[in-house]
Short mmCIF file of C-alpha atoms in Angstrom, two decimals:
data_model
loop_
_atom_site.label_atom_id
_atom_site.label_comp_id
_atom_site.label_asym_id
_atom_site.label_seq_id
_atom_site.Cartn_x
_atom_site.Cartn_y
_atom_site.Cartn_z
CA UNK A 1178 -18.97 133.77 104.12
CA UNK A 1179 -16.85 135.46 101.51
CA UNK A 1180 -14.06 135.76 103.88
CA UNK A 1181 -14.06 132.31 104.94
CA UNK A 1182 -13.95 131.10 101.21
CA UNK A 1183 -11.08 133.75 100.57
CA UNK A 1184 -9.20 132.40 103.72
CA UNK A 1185 -9.53 128.83 102.61
CA UNK A 1186 -9.25 129.31 99.21
CA UNK A 1187 -6.83 126.59 98.43
CA UNK A 1188 -9.07 124.03 100.40
CA UNK A 1189 -12.06 125.25 98.66
CA UNK A 1190 -10.64 124.73 95.11
CA UNK A 1191 -9.58 121.24 96.25
CA UNK A 1192 -13.13 120.33 97.25
CA UNK A 1193 -14.45 121.72 94.25
CA UNK A 1194 -12.24 119.86 91.83
CA UNK A 1195 -12.65 116.85 93.81
CA UNK A 1196 -16.55 117.10 93.71
CA UNK A 1197 -16.63 117.73 90.21
CA UNK A 1198 -14.78 114.49 89.54
CA UNK A 1199 -16.70 112.43 91.94
CA UNK A 1200 -19.73 113.80 90.29
CA UNK A 1201 -18.22 112.70 86.74
CA UNK A 1202 -17.38 109.40 87.95
CA UNK A 1203 -20.77 108.81 89.28
CA UNK A 1204 -22.43 110.04 85.80
CA UNK A 1205 -20.28 107.75 84.01
CA UNK A 1206 -20.78 104.78 86.11
CA UNK A 1207 -24.55 105.24 85.88
CA UNK A 1208 -24.54 105.48 82.33
CA UNK A 1209 -24.33 102.19 80.42
CA UNK A 1210 -23.06 103.65 77.07
CA UNK A 1211 -19.89 105.87 76.74
CA UNK A 1212 -20.40 109.35 77.35
CA UNK A 1213 -19.32 111.51 74.51
CA UNK A 1214 -17.41 114.06 76.67
CA UNK A 1215 -15.26 111.34 77.94
CA UNK A 1216 -14.86 109.78 74.85
CA UNK A 1217 -13.35 113.20 73.41
CA UNK A 1218 -10.79 113.27 76.26
CA UNK A 1219 -9.89 109.52 75.28
CA UNK A 1220 -9.40 110.54 71.78
CA UNK A 1221 -7.21 113.32 72.40
CA UNK A 1222 -5.03 111.40 74.89
CA UNK A 1223 -4.82 108.32 72.61
CA UNK A 1224 -3.93 110.74 69.48
CA UNK A 1225 -1.20 112.58 71.70
CA UNK A 1226 0.49 109.35 72.91
CA UNK A 1227 0.12 106.76 70.09
CA UNK A 1228 2.20 108.31 67.70
CA UNK A 1229 5.08 108.10 69.71
CA UNK A 1230 4.47 104.38 70.43
CA UNK A 1231 3.82 103.82 66.79
CA UNK A 1232 7.24 105.25 65.80
CA UNK A 1233 8.98 103.23 68.71
CA UNK A 1234 7.41 100.10 67.58
CA UNK A 1235 8.14 100.85 63.71
CA UNK A 1236 11.73 101.55 64.72
CA UNK A 1237 12.01 98.54 67.01
CA UNK A 1238 10.68 96.29 64.00
CA UNK A 1239 12.87 97.86 61.53
CA UNK A 1240 16.07 97.24 63.39
CA UNK A 1241 14.96 93.69 64.41
CA UNK A 1242 14.18 92.78 60.76
CA UNK A 1243 17.44 94.27 59.50
CA UNK A 1244 19.36 92.15 62.25
CA UNK A 1245 17.27 89.16 61.51
CA UNK A 1246 17.01 89.20 57.67
CA UNK A 1247 20.51 90.32 56.56
CA UNK A 1248 22.78 89.82 59.57
CA UNK A 1249 22.04 87.23 61.87
CA UNK A 1250 21.42 83.98 59.46
CA UNK A 1251 23.10 81.42 61.48
CA UNK A 1252 21.17 78.24 61.58
CA UNK A 1253 18.90 79.31 58.94
CA UNK A 1254 19.46 76.27 56.68
CA UNK A 1255 19.02 73.65 59.66
CA UNK A 1256 15.80 75.77 60.67
CA UNK A 1257 14.60 75.33 57.12
CA UNK A 1258 14.92 71.73 57.03
CA UNK A 1259 13.21 71.44 60.08
CA UNK A 1260 10.36 73.48 59.08
CA UNK A 1261 10.03 71.17 55.96
CA UNK A 1262 9.64 68.30 58.13
CA UNK A 1263 7.39 70.10 60.17
CA UNK A 1264 5.29 70.95 57.34
CA UNK A 1265 5.18 67.39 56.25
CA UNK A 1266 3.80 66.39 59.34
CA UNK A 1267 1.44 68.85 59.71
CA UNK A 1268 0.19 67.82 56.32
CA UNK A 1269 -0.23 64.25 57.52
CA UNK A 1270 -1.81 65.38 60.62
CA UNK A 1271 -4.14 67.61 58.48
CA UNK A 1272 -5.15 64.67 56.21
CA UNK A 1273 -6.36 62.65 59.34
CA UNK A 1274 -8.08 65.56 60.69
CA UNK A 1275 -9.60 66.27 57.33
CA UNK A 1276 -11.53 62.78 57.36
CA UNK A 1277 -12.99 63.47 60.88
CA UNK A 1278 -14.12 67.08 59.81
CA UNK A 1279 -15.64 65.35 56.65
CA UNK A 1280 -17.56 63.09 58.76
CA UNK A 1281 -18.57 65.69 61.06
CA UNK A 1282 -19.78 68.01 58.21
CA UNK A 1283 -21.77 65.36 56.83
CA UNK A 1284 -23.47 64.71 60.22
CA UNK A 1285 -23.88 68.36 60.64
CA UNK A 1286 -25.60 68.73 57.20
CA UNK A 1287 -27.79 65.73 58.07
CA UNK A 1288 -28.67 67.69 61.23
CA UNK A 1289 -29.19 70.90 59.54
CA UNK A 1290 -26.26 72.61 61.60
CA UNK A 1291 -24.71 75.69 60.57
CA UNK A 1292 -20.79 76.22 61.04
CA UNK A 1293 -19.07 79.43 61.74
CA UNK A 1294 -16.21 80.35 59.77
CA UNK A 1295 -13.74 83.29 60.40
CA UNK A 1296 -13.85 84.80 57.10
CA UNK A 1297 -11.85 87.74 57.39
CA UNK A 1298 -9.31 89.09 59.95
CA UNK A 1299 -7.02 92.37 60.17
CA UNK A 1300 -3.55 91.78 61.54
CA UNK A 1301 -2.56 94.37 63.99
CA UNK A 1302 0.76 95.47 65.69
CA UNK A 1303 0.55 95.86 69.88
CA UNK A 1304 1.76 99.42 70.26
CA UNK A 1305 0.92 99.92 73.96
CA UNK A 1306 -0.80 99.10 77.06
CA UNK A 1307 -3.05 101.17 79.35
CA UNK A 1308 -0.08 101.40 81.71
CA UNK A 1309 -2.20 100.38 84.87
CA UNK A 1310 -2.25 97.14 86.95
CA UNK A 1311 -5.87 97.61 87.41
CA UNK A 1312 -6.79 97.93 83.59
CA UNK A 1313 -5.60 94.99 81.42
CA UNK A 1314 -5.78 96.38 78.09
CA UNK A 1315 -3.58 97.02 74.94
CA UNK A 1316 -3.51 99.35 72.13
CA UNK A 1317 -3.33 98.15 68.50
CA UNK A 1318 -2.16 100.03 65.59
CA UNK A 1319 -5.57 99.64 63.70
CA UNK A 1320 -8.85 101.46 64.03
CA UNK A 1321 -11.87 102.46 62.39
CA UNK A 1322 -10.11 103.31 59.17
CA UNK A 1323 -9.27 99.70 58.74
CA UNK A 1324 -12.64 98.41 59.29
CA UNK A 1325 -12.10 97.92 63.16
CA UNK A 1326 -15.39 97.90 65.20
CA UNK A 1327 -16.44 97.49 68.92
CA UNK A 1328 -16.74 94.17 70.29
CA UNK A 1329 -14.60 92.44 67.48
CA UNK A 1330 -12.69 89.35 68.63
CA UNK A 1331 -9.07 89.64 68.96
CA UNK A 1332 -6.89 86.35 68.57
CA UNK A 1333 -3.47 85.17 67.70
CA UNK A 1334 -2.33 81.79 66.39
CA UNK A 1335 -2.21 80.46 69.69
CA UNK A 1336 -5.55 81.57 71.00
CA UNK A 1337 -8.08 84.10 72.02
CA UNK A 1338 -6.68 87.57 73.38
CA UNK A 1339 -9.65 89.78 73.92
CA UNK A 1340 -12.19 91.76 72.29
CA UNK A 1341 -12.35 95.31 71.08
CA UNK A 1342 -13.44 97.72 73.61
CA UNK A 1343 -13.07 101.36 71.99
CA UNK A 1344 -12.01 102.03 68.46
CA UNK A 1345 -10.33 105.44 67.51
CA UNK A 1346 -9.32 106.53 63.77
CA UNK A 1347 -6.08 104.72 63.81
CA UNK A 1348 -5.96 102.81 66.99
CA UNK A 1349 -8.11 100.49 69.07
CA UNK A 1350 -8.22 99.51 72.62
CA UNK A 1351 -8.40 95.84 73.40
CA UNK A 1352 -9.65 94.36 76.58
CA UNK A 1353 -7.61 91.39 77.47
CA UNK A 1354 -9.41 88.13 78.67
CA UNK A 1355 -7.64 88.41 81.99
CA UNK A 1356 -9.21 91.74 82.98
CA UNK A 1357 -11.78 91.49 85.68
CA UNK A 1358 -14.42 93.23 83.71
CA UNK A 1359 -14.01 90.95 80.52
CA UNK A 1360 -16.24 87.66 80.19
CA UNK A 1361 -15.78 84.80 77.34
CA UNK A 1362 -18.28 82.05 77.04
CA UNK A 1363 -16.27 79.09 77.16
CA UNK A 1364 -16.44 75.10 76.99
CA UNK A 1365 -14.35 72.27 78.05
CA UNK A 1366 -12.95 70.41 75.14
CA UNK A 1367 -13.51 66.81 76.55
CA UNK A 1368 -16.11 66.90 79.03
CA UNK A 1369 -18.21 69.68 77.12
CA UNK A 1370 -19.11 71.43 80.37
CA UNK A 1371 -20.03 75.19 79.70
CA UNK A 1372 -18.82 78.11 81.79
CA UNK A 1373 -17.80 81.73 81.77
CA UNK A 1374 -14.05 82.65 81.65
CA UNK A 1375 -13.47 85.72 83.79
CA UNK A 1376 -10.17 87.73 84.83
CA UNK A 1377 -9.52 88.56 88.32
CA UNK A 1378 -8.11 91.56 90.13
CA UNK A 1379 -4.73 89.90 90.12
CA UNK A 1380 -4.60 89.11 86.45
CA UNK A 1381 -5.48 85.75 86.57
CA UNK A 1382 -8.11 83.95 84.55
CA UNK A 1383 -10.74 81.75 86.06
CA UNK A 1384 -13.67 79.59 84.74
CA UNK A 1385 -17.10 80.25 86.52
CA UNK A 1386 -20.36 78.86 86.64
CA UNK A 1387 -19.31 75.16 86.47
CA UNK A 1388 -21.21 72.99 89.17
CA UNK A 1389 -19.13 71.78 91.78
CA UNK A 1390 -20.34 68.13 91.29
CA UNK A 1391 -18.89 68.19 87.83
CA UNK A 1392 -15.86 66.07 86.74
CA UNK A 1393 -13.16 68.56 85.90
CA UNK A 1394 -9.53 67.71 85.65
CA UNK A 1395 -6.51 70.05 85.33
CA UNK A 1396 -4.80 69.89 81.80
CA UNK A 1397 -8.08 69.87 79.96
CA UNK A 1398 -8.26 72.59 77.36
CA UNK A 1399 -10.92 75.63 77.39
CA UNK A 1400 -12.30 76.51 74.13
CA UNK A 1401 -14.65 79.43 73.21
CA UNK A 1402 -18.40 78.14 73.25
CA UNK A 1403 -19.62 81.00 70.59
CA UNK A 1404 -22.27 81.76 73.41
CA UNK A 1405 -21.03 85.17 73.94
CA UNK A 1406 -21.82 86.28 70.09
CA UNK A 1407 -18.25 87.86 70.28
CA UNK A 1408 -15.78 84.99 69.80
CA UNK A 1409 -16.46 82.26 67.23
CA UNK A 1410 -16.93 78.81 68.61
CA UNK A 1411 -13.81 76.41 69.05
CA UNK A 1412 -10.89 78.88 69.44
CA UNK A 1413 -8.50 78.01 72.28
CA UNK A 1414 -8.47 80.16 75.24
CA UNK A 1415 -6.27 78.15 77.72
CA UNK A 1416 -5.57 75.02 79.88
CA UNK A 1417 -6.92 74.18 83.12
CA UNK A 1418 -4.07 74.54 85.81
CA UNK A 1419 -5.97 74.12 89.15
CA UNK A 1420 -9.38 73.07 90.03
CA UNK A 1421 -10.81 73.59 93.60
CA UNK A 1422 -14.11 73.45 95.43
CA UNK A 1423 -15.38 77.06 95.53
CA UNK A 1424 -17.27 78.69 98.40
CA UNK A 1425 -20.71 78.37 96.87
CA UNK A 1426 -22.32 75.80 94.26
CA UNK A 1427 -19.40 76.42 91.60
CA UNK A 1428 -15.95 75.08 91.22
CA UNK A 1429 -13.04 77.20 91.35
CA UNK A 1430 -11.14 76.67 88.35
CA UNK A 1431 -7.93 78.41 87.40
CA UNK A 1432 -7.07 78.60 83.68
CA UNK A 1433 -3.81 79.39 81.89
CA UNK A 1434 -4.37 81.58 78.89
CA UNK A 1435 -2.92 80.02 75.80
CA UNK A 1436 -1.63 83.37 74.75
CA UNK A 1437 1.15 85.22 76.41
CA UNK A 1438 -0.89 88.31 77.47
CA UNK A 1439 1.76 90.08 78.57
CA UNK A 1440 4.17 89.72 75.71
CA UNK A 1441 2.19 89.83 72.60
CA UNK A 1442 3.48 91.72 69.46
CA UNK A 1443 1.17 90.90 66.41
CA UNK A 1444 -2.68 90.12 66.87
CA UNK A 1445 -5.49 89.30 64.40
CA UNK A 1446 -8.97 91.20 64.55
CA UNK A 1447 -11.83 88.98 63.45
CA UNK A 1448 -13.85 91.48 61.34
CA UNK A 1449 -16.18 89.16 59.71
CA UNK A 1450 -17.51 85.79 60.75
CA UNK A 1451 -19.84 83.76 58.35
CA UNK A 1452 -22.26 81.13 59.46
CA UNK A 1453 -23.34 78.81 56.75
CA UNK A 1454 -24.23 75.00 56.36
CA UNK A 1455 -21.53 72.63 55.88
CA UNK A 1456 -20.76 71.93 52.12
CA UNK A 1457 -20.57 68.42 51.64
CA UNK A 1458 -21.18 68.00 47.94
CA UNK A 1459 -17.43 69.17 46.71
CA UNK A 1460 -15.88 66.27 48.79
CA UNK A 1461 -14.24 63.54 46.52
CA UNK A 1462 -12.35 60.25 47.59
CA UNK A 1463 -10.50 61.00 50.80
CA UNK A 1464 -6.56 61.38 50.95
CA UNK A 1465 -5.09 59.06 53.19
CA UNK A 1466 -2.14 59.71 55.68
CA UNK A 1467 -0.53 56.56 54.27
CA UNK A 1468 -0.66 58.10 50.70
CA UNK A 1469 1.34 60.76 51.60
CA UNK A 1470 3.70 58.97 53.26
CA UNK A 1471 4.10 56.29 50.42
CA UNK A 1472 4.87 59.38 48.21
CA UNK A 1473 7.71 60.37 50.55
CA UNK A 1474 9.27 57.28 51.09
CA UNK A 1475 12.32 56.75 48.68
CA UNK A 1476 11.83 53.11 48.84
CA UNK A 1477 8.57 53.21 46.98
CA UNK A 1478 8.79 52.39 43.01
CA UNK A 1479 7.35 54.77 40.59
CA UNK A 1480 5.53 52.77 38.09
CA UNK A 1481 3.20 50.58 39.74
CA UNK A 1482 1.92 53.41 41.87
CA UNK A 1483 0.85 55.66 38.99
CA UNK A 1484 -2.83 55.44 40.08
CA UNK A 1485 -2.16 56.28 43.91
CA UNK A 1486 0.37 59.10 42.69
CA UNK A 1487 -2.63 61.03 41.61
CA UNK A 1488 -4.43 61.22 44.95
CA UNK A 1489 -2.32 64.20 46.37
CA UNK A 1490 -3.48 66.18 43.41
CA UNK A 1491 -7.21 65.25 44.13
CA UNK A 1492 -6.60 65.80 47.80
CA UNK A 1493 -5.06 69.29 47.60
CA UNK A 1494 -8.77 70.33 47.13
CA UNK A 1495 -9.72 68.02 50.00
CA UNK A 1496 -8.36 69.70 53.13
CA UNK A 1497 -10.35 70.46 55.79
CA UNK A 1498 -13.36 71.79 54.35
CA UNK A 1499 -13.40 75.00 56.29
CA UNK A 1500 -9.97 75.83 54.96
CA UNK A 1501 -10.85 75.14 51.55
CA UNK A 1502 -13.94 77.27 51.80
CA UNK A 1503 -12.31 80.21 53.50
CA UNK A 1504 -9.21 80.13 50.89
CA UNK A 1505 -11.65 80.97 48.11
CA UNK A 1506 -12.47 84.47 49.71
CA UNK A 1507 -11.13 87.34 48.16
CA UNK A 1508 -9.58 88.76 51.34
CA UNK A 1509 -5.83 87.34 51.83
CA UNK A 1510 -6.17 87.40 55.35
CA UNK A 1511 -9.06 84.85 55.90
CA UNK A 1512 -8.48 82.35 58.40
CA UNK A 1513 -10.49 79.40 59.62
CA UNK A 1514 -11.40 78.68 63.39
CA UNK A 1515 -9.24 75.75 63.26
CA UNK A 1516 -6.15 77.66 62.14
CA UNK A 1517 -5.14 79.11 65.65
CA UNK A 1518 -5.11 75.48 67.18
CA UNK A 1519 -3.18 74.13 64.17
CA UNK A 1520 -0.75 76.91 64.35
CA UNK A 1521 -0.51 76.58 68.21
CA UNK A 1522 0.35 72.77 67.62
CA UNK A 1523 3.11 73.63 65.38
CA UNK A 1524 4.52 76.45 67.41
CA UNK A 1525 4.75 74.89 70.90
CA UNK A 1526 4.86 71.16 70.49
CA UNK A 1527 5.34 68.90 67.58
CA UNK A 1528 2.26 67.16 66.50
CA UNK A 1529 1.82 63.33 66.43
CA UNK A 1530 1.98 62.22 63.13
CA UNK A 1531 0.49 59.13 61.68
CA UNK A 1532 3.94 57.51 61.68
CA UNK A 1533 7.34 58.19 63.30
CA UNK A 1534 9.06 61.18 61.44
CA UNK A 1535 12.34 59.29 61.60
CA UNK A 1536 11.78 57.55 58.49
CA UNK A 1537 11.41 60.55 56.72
CA UNK A 1538 14.47 62.12 54.78
CA UNK A 1539 15.68 65.51 55.68
CA UNK A 1540 15.27 67.10 52.29
CA UNK A 1541 11.93 66.18 50.16
CA UNK A 1542 11.41 67.30 46.45
CA UNK A 1543 8.46 70.01 47.00
CA UNK A 1544 6.59 68.82 43.92
CA UNK A 1545 5.89 65.55 45.57
CA UNK A 1546 2.87 66.66 47.54
CA UNK A 1547 1.42 69.99 46.69
CA UNK A 1548 0.63 71.88 49.82
CA UNK A 1549 -3.11 73.22 50.20
CA UNK A 1550 -1.59 76.80 50.37
CA UNK A 1551 1.27 78.43 48.32
CA UNK A 1552 4.52 78.45 49.93
CA UNK A 1553 5.48 81.11 51.99
CA UNK A 1554 1.84 81.76 52.81
CA UNK A 1555 0.29 80.94 56.13
CA UNK A 1556 -1.78 78.02 56.13
CA UNK A 1557 -5.13 79.83 55.63
CA UNK B 502 17.57 112.58 107.84
CA UNK B 503 17.64 116.27 106.47
CA UNK B 504 13.99 117.07 106.57
CA UNK B 505 13.98 120.46 108.13
CA UNK B 506 11.34 123.09 108.68
CA UNK B 507 12.29 126.00 106.46
CA UNK B 508 11.21 129.65 106.79
CA UNK B 509 9.09 130.86 103.94
CA UNK B 510 11.91 133.21 102.76
CA UNK B 511 14.24 130.42 102.45
CA UNK B 512 12.15 128.15 100.21
CA UNK B 513 12.77 128.62 96.44
CA UNK B 514 9.70 128.65 94.12
CA UNK B 515 10.33 127.06 90.77
CA UNK B 516 8.51 127.46 87.47
CA UNK B 517 8.56 125.54 84.44
CA UNK B 518 8.28 126.67 80.64
CA UNK B 519 5.12 125.79 78.91
CA UNK B 520 6.66 123.03 76.71
CA UNK B 521 8.30 121.43 79.53
CA UNK B 522 5.18 121.55 81.45
CA UNK B 523 3.39 119.94 78.59
CA UNK B 524 6.08 117.41 77.25
CA UNK B 525 7.19 115.86 80.59
CA UNK B 526 3.82 114.77 81.81
CA UNK B 527 2.97 113.31 78.07
CA UNK B 528 6.38 111.65 77.94
CA UNK B 529 5.67 110.16 81.27
CA UNK B 530 2.29 108.95 80.04
CA UNK B 531 3.74 107.57 76.84
CA UNK B 532 6.48 105.52 78.77
CA UNK B 533 3.96 104.19 81.23
CA UNK B 534 1.83 102.94 78.38
CA UNK B 535 4.51 101.76 76.15
CA UNK B 536 7.28 99.93 78.25
CA UNK B 537 4.99 97.25 79.86
CA UNK B 538 4.47 95.84 76.41
CA UNK B 539 8.06 94.66 76.58
CA UNK B 540 8.23 94.36 80.53
CA UNK B 541 4.93 93.81 82.18
CA UNK B 542 6.70 94.31 85.76
CA UNK B 543 6.89 97.96 84.93
CA UNK B 544 3.29 98.31 85.78
CA UNK B 545 4.31 98.41 89.57
CA UNK B 546 5.95 101.95 88.36
CA UNK B 547 3.57 105.05 88.24
CA UNK B 548 5.43 107.74 86.29
CA UNK B 549 2.80 110.28 86.00
CA UNK B 550 2.43 110.28 89.80
CA UNK B 551 6.16 110.86 90.32
CA UNK B 552 5.75 113.69 88.03
CA UNK B 553 2.86 115.05 89.66
CA UNK B 554 4.91 114.89 93.07
CA UNK B 555 7.89 116.53 91.36
CA UNK B 556 5.94 119.60 89.91
CA UNK B 557 3.84 119.78 93.19
CA UNK B 558 7.05 120.07 95.15
CA UNK B 559 8.96 122.43 92.98
CA UNK B 560 6.12 124.73 92.48
CA UNK B 561 5.18 124.69 96.18
CA UNK B 562 1.57 126.03 95.01
CA UNK B 563 -1.35 124.12 96.31
CA UNK B 564 -3.73 125.12 93.47
CA UNK B 565 -1.16 124.49 90.65
CA UNK B 566 -0.21 121.13 92.48
CA UNK B 567 -3.87 119.77 92.85
CA UNK B 568 -4.68 121.18 89.08
CA UNK B 569 -1.54 119.41 87.82
CA UNK B 570 -2.61 116.09 89.75
CA UNK B 571 -6.08 116.48 88.23
CA UNK B 572 -5.12 116.98 84.75
CA UNK B 573 -2.27 114.17 84.66
CA UNK B 574 -4.62 111.79 86.46
CA UNK B 575 -7.47 112.34 84.08
CA UNK B 576 -5.24 111.95 81.14
CA UNK B 577 -4.09 108.67 82.61
CA UNK B 578 -7.40 107.49 83.13
CA UNK B 579 -8.43 108.09 79.71
CA UNK B 580 -5.80 105.65 78.55
CA UNK B 581 -7.42 102.96 80.87
CA UNK B 582 -10.89 100.97 80.41
CA UNK B 583 -12.27 102.39 83.57
CA UNK B 584 -14.27 105.60 83.91
CA UNK B 585 -12.46 108.88 84.14
CA UNK B 586 -11.66 109.99 87.78
CA UNK B 587 -10.21 107.22 89.51
CA UNK B 588 -6.38 108.31 88.84
CA UNK B 589 -7.84 112.10 88.63
CA UNK B 590 -9.10 112.01 92.12
CA UNK B 591 -6.04 109.90 93.45
CA UNK B 592 -3.49 112.36 91.84
CA UNK B 593 -5.41 115.65 92.85
CA UNK B 594 -5.04 114.63 96.36
CA UNK B 595 -1.37 113.90 96.09
CA UNK B 596 -0.72 116.91 94.13
CA UNK B 597 -2.38 119.12 97.07
CA UNK B 598 -0.61 116.97 99.72
CA UNK B 599 2.73 117.25 97.93
CA UNK B 600 2.62 120.98 97.22
CA UNK B 601 1.51 121.78 101.10
CA UNK B 602 4.28 119.70 102.08
CA UNK B 603 6.83 121.50 99.75
CA UNK B 604 5.85 124.66 101.36
CA UNK B 605 6.75 123.65 104.90
CA UNK B 606 9.53 121.21 104.27
CA UNK B 607 12.92 121.18 102.45
CA UNK B 608 12.60 118.75 99.81
CA UNK B 609 15.22 119.31 97.75
CA UNK B 610 17.61 116.33 98.59
CA UNK B 611 17.43 112.87 97.85
CA UNK B 612 16.54 111.49 101.46
CA UNK B 613 13.29 113.68 101.76
CA UNK B 614 12.44 113.14 98.16
CA UNK B 615 12.51 109.30 98.68
CA UNK B 616 10.56 109.49 102.01
CA UNK B 617 8.01 112.06 100.12
CA UNK B 618 7.49 109.71 97.20
CA UNK B 619 7.36 106.53 99.49
CA UNK B 620 4.64 108.27 101.52
CA UNK B 621 2.57 109.65 98.60
CA UNK B 622 2.95 106.38 96.58
CA UNK B 623 0.77 104.81 99.42
CA UNK B 624 -1.63 107.63 99.75
CA UNK B 625 -2.22 107.54 95.94
CA UNK B 626 -2.80 103.87 96.19
CA UNK B 627 -5.23 103.96 99.09
CA UNK B 628 -7.26 106.73 97.48
CA UNK B 629 -7.47 104.93 94.34
CA UNK B 630 -8.44 101.59 95.92
CA UNK B 631 -11.13 103.42 98.08
CA UNK B 632 -12.74 105.09 94.94
CA UNK B 633 -12.37 102.09 92.88
CA UNK B 634 -14.09 99.90 95.44
CA UNK B 635 -16.62 102.30 96.83
CA UNK B 636 -17.77 104.31 93.79
CA UNK B 637 -16.80 101.87 90.65
CA UNK B 638 -17.28 98.57 92.39
CA UNK B 639 -14.22 97.04 91.14
CA UNK B 640 -12.98 94.13 93.13
CA UNK B 641 -9.58 95.12 93.99
CA UNK B 642 -7.28 93.50 96.70
CA UNK B 643 -5.21 95.32 98.98
CA UNK B 644 -1.86 93.84 99.71
CA UNK B 645 0.48 95.61 102.12
CA UNK B 646 3.35 93.79 100.82
CA UNK B 647 2.51 94.71 97.22
CA UNK B 648 2.04 98.22 97.95
CA UNK B 649 5.13 98.66 100.10
CA UNK B 650 7.02 97.03 97.49
CA UNK B 651 5.90 99.21 94.88
CA UNK B 652 6.19 102.43 96.86
CA UNK B 653 9.85 101.45 97.30
CA UNK B 654 10.62 100.89 93.96
CA UNK B 655 9.03 104.02 92.97
CA UNK B 656 10.77 106.09 95.56
CA UNK B 657 14.06 104.82 94.12
CA UNK B 658 13.26 105.62 90.68
CA UNK B 659 12.00 109.21 92.12
CA UNK B 660 15.47 110.04 93.13
CA UNK B 661 17.13 109.52 89.65
CA UNK B 662 14.02 110.89 87.98
CA UNK B 663 13.60 114.26 90.26
CA UNK B 664 17.53 114.68 89.59
CA UNK B 665 16.98 114.53 85.80
CA UNK B 666 13.82 116.98 85.99
CA UNK B 667 15.70 119.31 88.07
CA UNK B 668 17.47 120.49 84.91
CA UNK B 669 14.10 122.03 83.63
CA UNK B 670 13.49 124.14 86.72
CA UNK B 671 13.52 127.74 86.42
CA UNK B 672 14.00 130.20 89.31
CA UNK B 673 11.08 132.71 89.63
#
């Protein structure tokens, strides 16, 4: 026997190493919670790899900022003008939405509903990936020291990215929504049908558990339903691109994620979500879109409209209630669930204002209508 | 194609300094994890696998080959969301196979390196697929076109990478 082992020493070692790994794999699959010993290996590897990635990302950002802030300033004035126009359009849109939101809040208060607020987020840089086609996850440069915990939602201005899977001291691993092991409670924007969003082996995102006889059309937006207790309700997940009958009772719905999951640079980790009843006591006279437009039109005389001129000042505090409520928080990075959608609109397609924007002048005095957030700050 | 049987006397066995043996695999893992952030298609490459094949072929020791494969594979596993062992087992098999081949064949030229990498990439993917499906119950799909395309891409990269890594070889 001893001779046999000596003779086939290499094969014996191979079998032993393979057997040990298969055994370890079986133990890990069997356990639901993460094994402490495997966590240690992950911590070591992450600690060894991520400083290099973090340094490269910082260097890249430094060079990019230097170039964009000090060298490449072509077209900045024009961009500034366009952005000012866009802000005006968004404010008009915001006014319209705030009336709808106010009405919804009043109804919710009557029914005793509770609203979910994203009251605190932490901004993080994506510093790396898992480097594998079968494991769709990214690493961010914030960890337990920054208040990140397991199962926190990760979003961008465009929509949902995923959830925090593992937390290390200075980094975290984020499971993307297109991984086959992920699941997000989802609801369709118009038809209000609920389902479960999952990734596939090829990295696509599909909506499952929607009955085959339901009326679902491509182009409809998919939002988070809040049912998974991880993602706050109402965040944009993606858009339906293909609807086909499935092999069983359910439909096969393909979803295009709202976020380009392969090319993210910055994300927001939702560190605190609050639930409270809508506050309708602080509401005053509503600010109408026509009031803002009337202020901005150069032909409007000053004296007779002294009374309406007060409207914007009053309306500053009358933006969408979640935004106003959230902005009162001490944390500077608080956002409301509606922010990602709003930003998404401004980023990808110009929103539809109450009146055509062509009538608006290129430059407007900044004092005409005070913004709900200070200039230079994101609309939080 | 100059893949020729070589007597044991003709085969050169190389070794690597400790810093090189540690740094190169870590660098391969870092690049593998970092580059797909900007270039998502980079995921078709498997730099840690190429490093395993290179070390196995150069050292020509089956035990060293399988242990190198196991360690690099487990480190690669620890960066993924899956249990540790998927890449570990696959790369152990590749490390053992490549070093066994290195003992018998001349794998110092670009042509043989290309073919060896092409072959072992497919072996690696097949073993990974079997374990992922059989033990971890992942619903992976096997596509010959995808695997052969990836194998081809990795084999081309291997020629350049191996030439670069040859500089770190030390004769025993």
